[in-house]
Structure formats: structure tokens, C-alpha cells
Tab-separated table of C-alpha atoms in Angstrom:
chain	number	residue	atom	x	y	z
A	1	UNK	CA	13.911	-7.335	4.329
A	2	UNK	CA	12.646	-3.726	2.732
A	3	UNK	CA	14.834	-1.396	5.120
A	4	UNK	CA	11.579	-0.522	6.812
A	5	UNK	CA	11.414	-1.947	10.457
A	6	UNK	CA	7.962	-1.521	12.680
A	7	UNK	CA	7.613	-2.483	16.263
A	8	UNK	CA	5.665	-4.479	17.619
A	9	UNK	CA	4.373	-7.009	15.172
A	10	UNK	CA	1.317	-7.998	17.222
A	11	UNK	CA	-0.463	-6.206	19.885
A	12	UNK	CA	-3.795	-6.624	21.733
A	13	UNK	CA	-4.969	-3.445	23.922
A	14	UNK	CA	-8.006	-2.740	25.523
A	15	UNK	CA	-10.218	0.158	25.058
A	16	UNK	CA	-8.916	2.288	27.617
A	17	UNK	CA	-5.067	1.621	26.983
A	18	UNK	CA	-2.577	3.831	25.738
A	19	UNK	CA	0.329	2.300	23.262
A	20	UNK	CA	2.382	3.560	20.418
A	21	UNK	CA	3.493	2.155	17.230
A	22	UNK	CA	7.016	2.404	16.208
A	23	UNK	CA	8.394	2.600	12.797
A	24	UNK	CA	12.060	2.862	11.491
A	25	UNK	CA	13.333	3.291	8.007
A	26	UNK	CA	16.927	2.817	6.837
A	27	UNK	CA	16.621	3.897	3.069
A	28	UNK	CA	17.462	7.627	3.580
A	29	UNK	CA	13.924	8.115	2.093
A	30	UNK	CA	12.135	11.716	2.969
A	31	UNK	CA	8.719	10.762	3.373
A	32	UNK	CA	6.925	8.458	5.704
A	33	UNK	CA	3.363	7.318	5.592
A	34	UNK	CA	0.842	5.355	7.962
A	35	UNK	CA	-1.656	3.095	6.126
A	36	UNK	CA	-4.632	0.849	7.673
A	37	UNK	CA	-5.323	-2.372	6.248
A	38	UNK	CA	-8.633	-4.049	7.040
A	39	UNK	CA	-10.504	-7.242	5.889
A	40	UNK	CA	-12.284	-6.705	2.578
A	41	UNK	CA	-11.390	-3.211	2.439
A	42	UNK	CA	-8.635	-1.379	0.441
A	43	UNK	CA	-5.545	-0.090	1.896
A	44	UNK	CA	-6.643	3.685	3.563
A	45	UNK	CA	-4.252	6.103	4.201
A	46	UNK	CA	-4.307	7.885	7.253
A	47	UNK	CA	-1.152	10.047	7.830
A	48	UNK	CA	1.760	11.198	5.373
A	49	UNK	CA	4.966	13.129	6.424
A	50	UNK	CA	7.410	15.045	4.409
A	51	UNK	CA	10.665	16.213	5.915
A	52	UNK	CA	9.141	15.639	8.825
A	53	UNK	CA	6.053	17.843	8.490
A	54	UNK	CA	2.730	16.446	8.071
A	55	UNK	CA	1.260	16.771	5.069
A	56	UNK	CA	-1.495	14.498	5.006
A	57	UNK	CA	-4.192	13.624	7.622
A	58	UNK	CA	-6.815	12.024	5.979
A	59	UNK	CA	-9.816	12.375	8.410
A	60	UNK	CA	-8.547	10.331	10.700
A	61	UNK	CA	-10.109	10.054	14.437
A	62	UNK	CA	-8.244	12.408	17.079
A	63	UNK	CA	-7.663	8.748	19.116
A	64	UNK	CA	-4.642	8.324	16.608
A	65	UNK	CA	-1.927	10.610	16.892
A	66	UNK	CA	1.320	10.443	14.570
A	67	UNK	CA	4.644	11.502	15.609
A	68	UNK	CA	7.747	12.059	13.293
A	69	UNK	CA	10.446	13.592	15.219
A	70	UNK	CA	12.976	13.045	12.116
A	71	UNK	CA	12.996	11.607	8.248
A	72	UNK	CA	13.887	8.025	9.804
A	73	UNK	CA	11.470	7.611	12.675
A	74	UNK	CA	7.840	7.461	12.361
A	75	UNK	CA	5.481	6.805	15.592
A	76	UNK	CA	1.458	6.196	15.881
A	77	UNK	CA	0.492	6.920	19.597
A	78	UNK	CA	-3.253	5.459	20.130
A	79	UNK	CA	-5.634	5.618	23.040
A	80	UNK	CA	-9.125	4.971	23.685
A	81	UNK	CA	-9.326	3.035	20.501
A	82	UNK	CA	-12.368	0.916	19.570
A	83	UNK	CA	-12.764	-2.576	18.636
A	84	UNK	CA	-13.350	-1.408	14.693
A	85	UNK	CA	-10.145	-0.196	14.935
A	86	UNK	CA	-8.562	-3.555	14.900
A	87	UNK	CA	-6.805	-3.906	11.673
A	88	UNK	CA	-3.158	-4.229	10.335
A	89	UNK	CA	-1.406	-0.883	10.547
A	90	UNK	CA	1.370	-0.260	7.876
A	91	UNK	CA	4.383	2.258	7.802
A	92	UNK	CA	5.597	3.026	4.536
A	93	UNK	CA	8.303	5.081	2.899
A	94	UNK	CA	9.395	6.671	-0.155
A	95	UNK	CA	12.209	9.010	-1.689
A	96	UNK	CA	9.748	11.758	-2.079
A	97	UNK	CA	6.483	12.683	-2.229
A	98	UNK	CA	4.877	15.143	-4.862
A	99	UNK	CA	6.935	14.161	-7.770
A	100	UNK	CA	5.831	11.741	-10.760
A	101	UNK	CA	8.384	8.926	-11.125
A	102	UNK	CA	10.450	6.379	-8.875
A	103	UNK	CA	10.349	8.817	-5.832
A	104	UNK	CA	6.630	7.828	-5.527
A	105	UNK	CA	7.391	4.019	-4.851
A	106	UNK	CA	6.481	2.882	-1.500
A	107	UNK	CA	8.699	0.385	0.630
A	108	UNK	CA	6.471	-0.967	3.360
A	109	UNK	CA	7.202	-2.592	6.956
A	110	UNK	CA	5.980	-5.595	8.104
A	111	UNK	CA	2.911	-4.308	9.915
A	112	UNK	CA	1.481	-4.299	13.335
A	113	UNK	CA	-1.619	-6.443	13.507
A	114	UNK	CA	-3.493	-4.491	16.356
A	115	UNK	CA	-6.767	-6.017	18.287
A	116	UNK	CA	-8.781	-3.910	19.943
A	117	UNK	CA	-10.897	-5.861	23.234
B	1	UNK	CA	-14.864	10.081	-5.841
B	2	UNK	CA	-11.640	8.742	-5.843
B	3	UNK	CA	-11.517	4.878	-7.055
B	4	UNK	CA	-9.460	2.306	-8.367
B	5	UNK	CA	-11.630	-0.839	-8.884
B	6	UNK	CA	-10.303	-4.384	-9.046
B	7	UNK	CA	-12.326	-7.685	-8.994
B	8	UNK	CA	-11.425	-9.197	-5.746
B	9	UNK	CA	-11.512	-13.005	-7.239
B	10	UNK	CA	-10.547	-15.288	-6.569
B	11	UNK	CA	-8.988	-15.698	-9.894
B	12	UNK	CA	-7.951	-19.267	-10.190
B	13	UNK	CA	-4.952	-19.945	-13.033
B	14	UNK	CA	-3.681	-23.282	-14.159
B	15	UNK	CA	0.365	-23.418	-13.547
B	16	UNK	CA	1.908	-22.178	-16.340
B	17	UNK	CA	-0.768	-20.408	-18.007
B	18	UNK	CA	-0.892	-16.480	-18.285
B	19	UNK	CA	-2.670	-14.885	-15.341
B	20	UNK	CA	-4.413	-11.365	-16.351
B	21	UNK	CA	-5.096	-9.000	-13.476
B	22	UNK	CA	-6.820	-5.751	-14.276
B	23	UNK	CA	-7.666	-2.634	-12.777
B	24	UNK	CA	-9.893	0.939	-13.650
B	25	UNK	CA	-9.417	4.000	-11.898
B	26	UNK	CA	-11.254	7.022	-12.098
B	27	UNK	CA	-9.067	9.978	-11.820
B	28	UNK	CA	-8.510	10.734	-15.502
B	29	UNK	CA	-5.302	12.851	-14.330
B	30	UNK	CA	-3.171	10.140	-12.554
B	31	UNK	CA	0.170	9.762	-14.241
B	32	UNK	CA	1.547	6.734	-12.016
B	33	UNK	CA	0.654	3.362	-11.911
B	34	UNK	CA	1.912	0.319	-9.399
B	35	UNK	CA	1.084	-3.208	-8.750
B	36	UNK	CA	2.010	-4.461	-5.412
B	37	UNK	CA	2.196	-8.335	-4.415
B	38	UNK	CA	0.772	-9.029	-0.974
B	39	UNK	CA	1.504	-12.624	0.744
B	40	UNK	CA	-0.762	-13.678	3.344
B	41	UNK	CA	0.236	-12.392	6.570
B	42	UNK	CA	2.799	-10.328	5.000
B	43	UNK	CA	3.377	-6.496	3.316
B	44	UNK	CA	2.724	-5.331	0.325
B	45	UNK	CA	5.729	-5.763	-1.979
B	46	UNK	CA	6.231	-3.436	-5.432
B	47	UNK	CA	6.621	-5.429	-8.368
B	48	UNK	CA	5.570	-3.288	-11.261
B	49	UNK	CA	5.163	0.297	-12.141
B	50	UNK	CA	4.287	1.696	-15.178
B	51	UNK	CA	3.826	5.739	-16.087
B	52	UNK	CA	3.634	5.512	-19.991
B	53	UNK	CA	0.927	4.272	-22.413
B	54	UNK	CA	1.957	0.861	-23.530
B	55	UNK	CA	3.402	-2.243	-22.574
B	56	UNK	CA	6.459	-2.600	-19.955
B	57	UNK	CA	7.777	-5.823	-19.277
B	58	UNK	CA	9.870	-7.392	-16.722
B	59	UNK	CA	10.695	-11.163	-16.583
B	60	UNK	CA	7.569	-12.802	-16.389
B	61	UNK	CA	5.348	-9.557	-15.503
B	62	UNK	CA	3.862	-7.192	-17.750
B	63	UNK	CA	2.299	-4.158	-16.915
B	64	UNK	CA	0.124	-2.698	-19.659
B	65	UNK	CA	-1.327	1.072	-19.436
B	66	UNK	CA	-4.184	3.040	-21.641
B	67	UNK	CA	-4.776	5.972	-20.277
B	68	UNK	CA	-7.636	7.044	-22.674
B	69	UNK	CA	-9.778	3.986	-20.941
B	70	UNK	CA	-8.457	4.382	-17.963
B	71	UNK	CA	-7.291	1.268	-17.139
B	72	UNK	CA	-3.886	-0.527	-16.176
B	73	UNK	CA	-3.225	-4.290	-16.199
B	74	UNK	CA	-0.985	-7.187	-15.089
B	75	UNK	CA	0.017	-10.117	-16.674
B	76	UNK	CA	2.185	-12.833	-15.328
B	77	UNK	CA	3.482	-15.380	-17.922
B	78	UNK	CA	4.299	-18.762	-16.911
B	79	UNK	CA	2.531	-19.010	-13.403
B	80	UNK	CA	4.052	-20.688	-10.291
B	81	UNK	CA	2.596	-21.234	-7.509
B	82	UNK	CA	4.666	-18.809	-5.634
B	83	UNK	CA	2.813	-16.571	-7.680
B	84	UNK	CA	-0.364	-17.226	-5.394
B	85	UNK	CA	-1.207	-13.647	-3.780
B	86	UNK	CA	-2.903	-10.912	-3.295
B	87	UNK	CA	-2.340	-8.184	-6.300
B	88	UNK	CA	-3.036	-4.615	-5.348
B	89	UNK	CA	-3.352	-1.848	-8.183
B	90	UNK	CA	-2.122	1.731	-6.713
B	91	UNK	CA	-2.873	4.882	-8.390
B	92	UNK	CA	-1.018	8.341	-8.180
B	93	UNK	CA	-4.342	10.559	-7.555
B	94	UNK	CA	-3.090	13.523	-9.321
B	95	UNK	CA	-5.847	15.837	-7.998
B	96	UNK	CA	-4.697	15.103	-4.151
B	97	UNK	CA	-1.021	13.859	-4.784
B	98	UNK	CA	-1.640	10.725	-3.056
B	99	UNK	CA	-1.596	6.913	-3.890
B	100	UNK	CA	-4.617	5.525	-3.611
B	101	UNK	CA	-5.225	1.422	-3.731
B	102	UNK	CA	-8.091	-0.811	-4.994
B	103	UNK	CA	-9.179	-3.794	-2.448
B	104	UNK	CA	-6.914	-6.337	-4.680
B	105	UNK	CA	-7.332	-9.364	-6.450
B	106	UNK	CA	-6.487	-12.922	-4.906
B	107	UNK	CA	-4.900	-14.809	-7.278
B	108	UNK	CA	-4.463	-19.092	-6.948
B	109	UNK	CA	-2.459	-20.617	-8.953
B	110	UNK	CA	-3.437	-24.361	-9.387
B	111	UNK	CA	-0.373	-26.784	-9.275
């Protein structure tokens, strides 16, 4: 148990559906992240929030919409996705961002395996 | 172009031998280097991190960093079947203040 909880674990959705992924961290961290993991590709950073403020949007299509109501919760709202968006979506947290050292260590949730039909 | 390169493998190592995993990176300004282990169907888990040139040992794991040559490696001594996993190298990208991952190396420990 890493202290980062993601729901749901699996999600199947049609291209016209709207769904949301949820992440909660119990570590008292200040930074939260969304990563996408596709087969045979490196982990891709999507969004970063530091103290609830979005500090990074890594050229992610607008059909992915993040929300961070507080430092412990992070959502990823999905709408009109494409089949190529099928992947494992990982939430992570770290103590801080922008500092070199132990505070950069990432703690990952179990991920949501998303299939878009 | 920000790049973290790893041999995708699979790397097959007999049980009890030393497994050596390598990673190169292109940003000379990078300062922090991490190794994550990911079992099939699971999320990545941090196993080692290193910030200074040289070796850092933790149990059966040793991380080695050479900033001049821009490579970082992970040695696993006395390899066990439970070490079979994908090992992800991650680098703090100094110019963009983000952590970039390599594609990972699949390690298979042969019983």
C-alpha cells in the first residue's frame, strides 16, 4: 500500500461517454500527477498540480480535463475519448515539486486500466 | 530532445548472478536519478535513487551514477526470481523541472 488510492481499477467506456478517474493520497504530499502508460512507450507525464495549482499541462488533448480540489484529491475527467486513449492511467504524488532530493520521490497509485471502445 | 534511453530487453540472468541494468540520459543538467520496479499489472515502485556521482548501495541493490558520461546503472546482486520485473529509469529534467521516464528494461531471472 503506497498511500495513493485510485478508483476505478478498470474502466470500459464508449467514445461518447463521460467518466471520471479519482485519486486520493494519504501521505500529506503537496504535489500530485497524472501519468499515462501505453504499451511499449515510456510513462508520459500529463498533468502536475502543486499546492492545488496546475503547474504543468504536457500538451494533453482537451478531452482530458484534470481537477484538483485540494492537495489530497485529484480527478481526471474524460469525455469523447478515442480508442488510442486506451492505456493505464497512473496517479502519483510527491512531497514537493521543484526541489532536488527526497521530496521528488514519486508514490504511485495502482492505476486505472482504461479501454475505449 | 529530452531522452532517457534503456535497453528494452528482456534481460535474462541466472538466479544468484548479478543483473546489470543501464540507462543513459541526454540532459547534462539533470541532478536526480531514480530506479522504479514495475511488476506486470502493477504500478511502479521506487527502489533506488541517487544524486551524486559514484555508487550507492541498499541491500542487494547498487545504483551507479556517472554524470560526465550521462549514464546511471542498477546492479542487483544475488538475483532472485522475485526480481523479475520491468525496471524504469527516471531522471529529473533540470531544464523543465519534470521527471522523465525511460521505456524500461524487462528483467527475467532464470530459476
